[in-house]
Amino acid sequence: MTKGPEKRDRKLSIRLSSATLERLRVVAKLDHRAMSDWALLAVEEAIARAESKHARARNKTKAD
């Protein structure tokens, strides 16, 4: 992901513990990304995994 490839027209606020926020800050810096970019990538990957998991579960149910 490069800086700002798509329009971001929504804002989401989340509460994080101080420890989690510090971990996010560290990994974002290591990846040379803004914390918001790093968090967005992580959320997109988690959504893709969840969608895939639910699709497999649906296919398994249909096969039974």
PDB file of C-alpha atoms in Angstrom:
ATOM      1  CA  MET A   1       0.000   0.000   0.000  1.00  0.00           C
ATOM      2  CA  THR A   2       1.344   3.366  -0.914  1.00  0.00           C
ATOM      3  CA  LYS A   3       0.313   6.532   0.802  1.00  0.00           C
ATOM      4  CA  GLY A   4      -3.351   7.299   0.083  1.00  0.00           C
ATOM      5  CA  PRO A   5      -4.158   5.039  -2.912  1.00  0.00           C
ATOM      6  CA  GLU A   6      -7.896   5.274  -2.384  1.00  0.00           C
ATOM      7  CA  LYS A   7     -10.191   7.877  -0.985  1.00  0.00           C
ATOM      8  CA  ARG A   8     -10.857   7.378   2.697  1.00  0.00           C
ATOM      9  CA  ASP A   9     -14.213   8.914   3.376  1.00  0.00           C
ATOM     10  CA  ARG A  10     -15.031   7.299   6.718  1.00  0.00           C
ATOM     11  CA  LYS A  11     -13.414   7.585  10.108  1.00  0.00           C
ATOM     12  CA  LEU A  12     -13.390   4.974  12.849  1.00  0.00           C
ATOM     13  CA  SER A  13     -12.180   5.511  16.374  1.00  0.00           C
ATOM     14  CA  ILE A  14     -11.051   2.558  18.446  1.00  0.00           C
ATOM     15  CA  ARG A  15      -9.898   2.225  22.011  1.00  0.00           C
ATOM     16  CA  LEU A  16      -6.558   0.522  22.518  1.00  0.00           C
ATOM     17  CA  SER A  17      -4.603  -0.238  25.641  1.00  0.00           C
ATOM     18  CA  SER A  18      -1.381   1.716  26.042  1.00  0.00           C
ATOM     19  CA  ALA A  19       0.578  -1.486  25.458  1.00  0.00           C
ATOM     20  CA  THR A  20      -1.260  -2.266  22.206  1.00  0.00           C
ATOM     21  CA  LEU A  21      -0.865   1.306  20.992  1.00  0.00           C
ATOM     22  CA  GLU A  22       2.869   1.143  21.654  1.00  0.00           C
ATOM     23  CA  ARG A  23       3.139  -2.182  19.806  1.00  0.00           C
ATOM     24  CA  LEU A  24       1.258  -0.646  16.859  1.00  0.00           C
ATOM     25  CA  ARG A  25       3.579   2.360  16.897  1.00  0.00           C
ATOM     26  CA  VAL A  26       6.653   0.101  16.849  1.00  0.00           C
ATOM     27  CA  VAL A  27       5.553  -2.203  14.020  1.00  0.00           C
ATOM     28  CA  ALA A  28       4.285   0.697  11.915  1.00  0.00           C
ATOM     29  CA  LYS A  29       7.653   2.414  12.285  1.00  0.00           C
ATOM     30  CA  LEU A  30       9.507  -0.807  11.399  1.00  0.00           C
ATOM     31  CA  ASP A  31       7.367  -1.125   8.247  1.00  0.00           C
ATOM     32  CA  HIS A  32       7.890   2.578   7.418  1.00  0.00           C
ATOM     33  CA  ARG A  33       4.131   3.221   7.431  1.00  0.00           C
ATOM     34  CA  ALA A  34       1.809   5.554   9.224  1.00  0.00           C
ATOM     35  CA  MET A  35       0.022   3.835  12.104  1.00  0.00           C
ATOM     36  CA  SER A  36      -3.311   4.340  10.334  1.00  0.00           C
ATOM     37  CA  ASP A  37      -1.987   2.714   7.129  1.00  0.00           C
ATOM     38  CA  TRP A  38      -0.582  -0.226   9.071  1.00  0.00           C
ATOM     39  CA  ALA A  39      -3.833  -0.672  11.004  1.00  0.00           C
ATOM     40  CA  LEU A  40      -5.882  -0.464   7.793  1.00  0.00           C
ATOM     41  CA  LEU A  41      -3.800  -3.202   6.159  1.00  0.00           C
ATOM     42  CA  ALA A  42      -4.156  -5.416   9.227  1.00  0.00           C
ATOM     43  CA  VAL A  43      -7.936  -4.933   9.290  1.00  0.00           C
ATOM     44  CA  GLU A  44      -8.240  -5.651   5.544  1.00  0.00           C
ATOM     45  CA  GLU A  45      -6.232  -8.873   5.970  1.00  0.00           C
ATOM     46  CA  ALA A  46      -8.377  -9.945   8.942  1.00  0.00           C
ATOM     47  CA  ILE A  47     -11.574  -9.293   6.966  1.00  0.00           C
ATOM     48  CA  ALA A  48     -10.275 -11.357   4.036  1.00  0.00           C
ATOM     49  CA  ARG A  49      -9.411 -14.262   6.377  1.00  0.00           C
ATOM     50  CA  ALA A  50     -12.853 -14.105   8.030  1.00  0.00           C
ATOM     51  CA  GLU A  51     -14.647 -13.992   4.657  1.00  0.00           C
ATOM     52  CA  SER A  52     -12.643 -16.990   3.439  1.00  0.00           C
ATOM     53  CA  LYS A  53     -13.345 -18.912   6.644  1.00  0.00           C
ATOM     54  CA  HIS A  54     -17.082 -18.262   6.403  1.00  0.00           C
ATOM     55  CA  ALA A  55     -17.150 -19.169   2.702  1.00  0.00           C
ATOM     56  CA  ARG A  56     -15.464 -22.521   3.466  1.00  0.00           C
ATOM     57  CA  ALA A  57     -17.960 -23.161   6.270  1.00  0.00           C
ATOM     58  CA  ARG A  58     -20.881 -22.414   3.937  1.00  0.00           C
ATOM     59  CA  ASN A  59     -19.466 -24.694   1.238  1.00  0.00           C
ATOM     60  CA  LYS A  60     -18.947 -27.468   3.783  1.00  0.00           C
ATOM     61  CA  THR A  61     -22.558 -27.103   4.977  1.00  0.00           C
ATOM     62  CA  LYS A  62     -23.833 -27.262   1.383  1.00  0.00           C
ATOM     63  CA  ALA A  63     -21.744 -30.372   0.680  1.00  0.00           C
ATOM     64  CA  ASP A  64     -23.198 -32.213   3.683  1.00  0.00           C
TER      65      ASP A  64
END
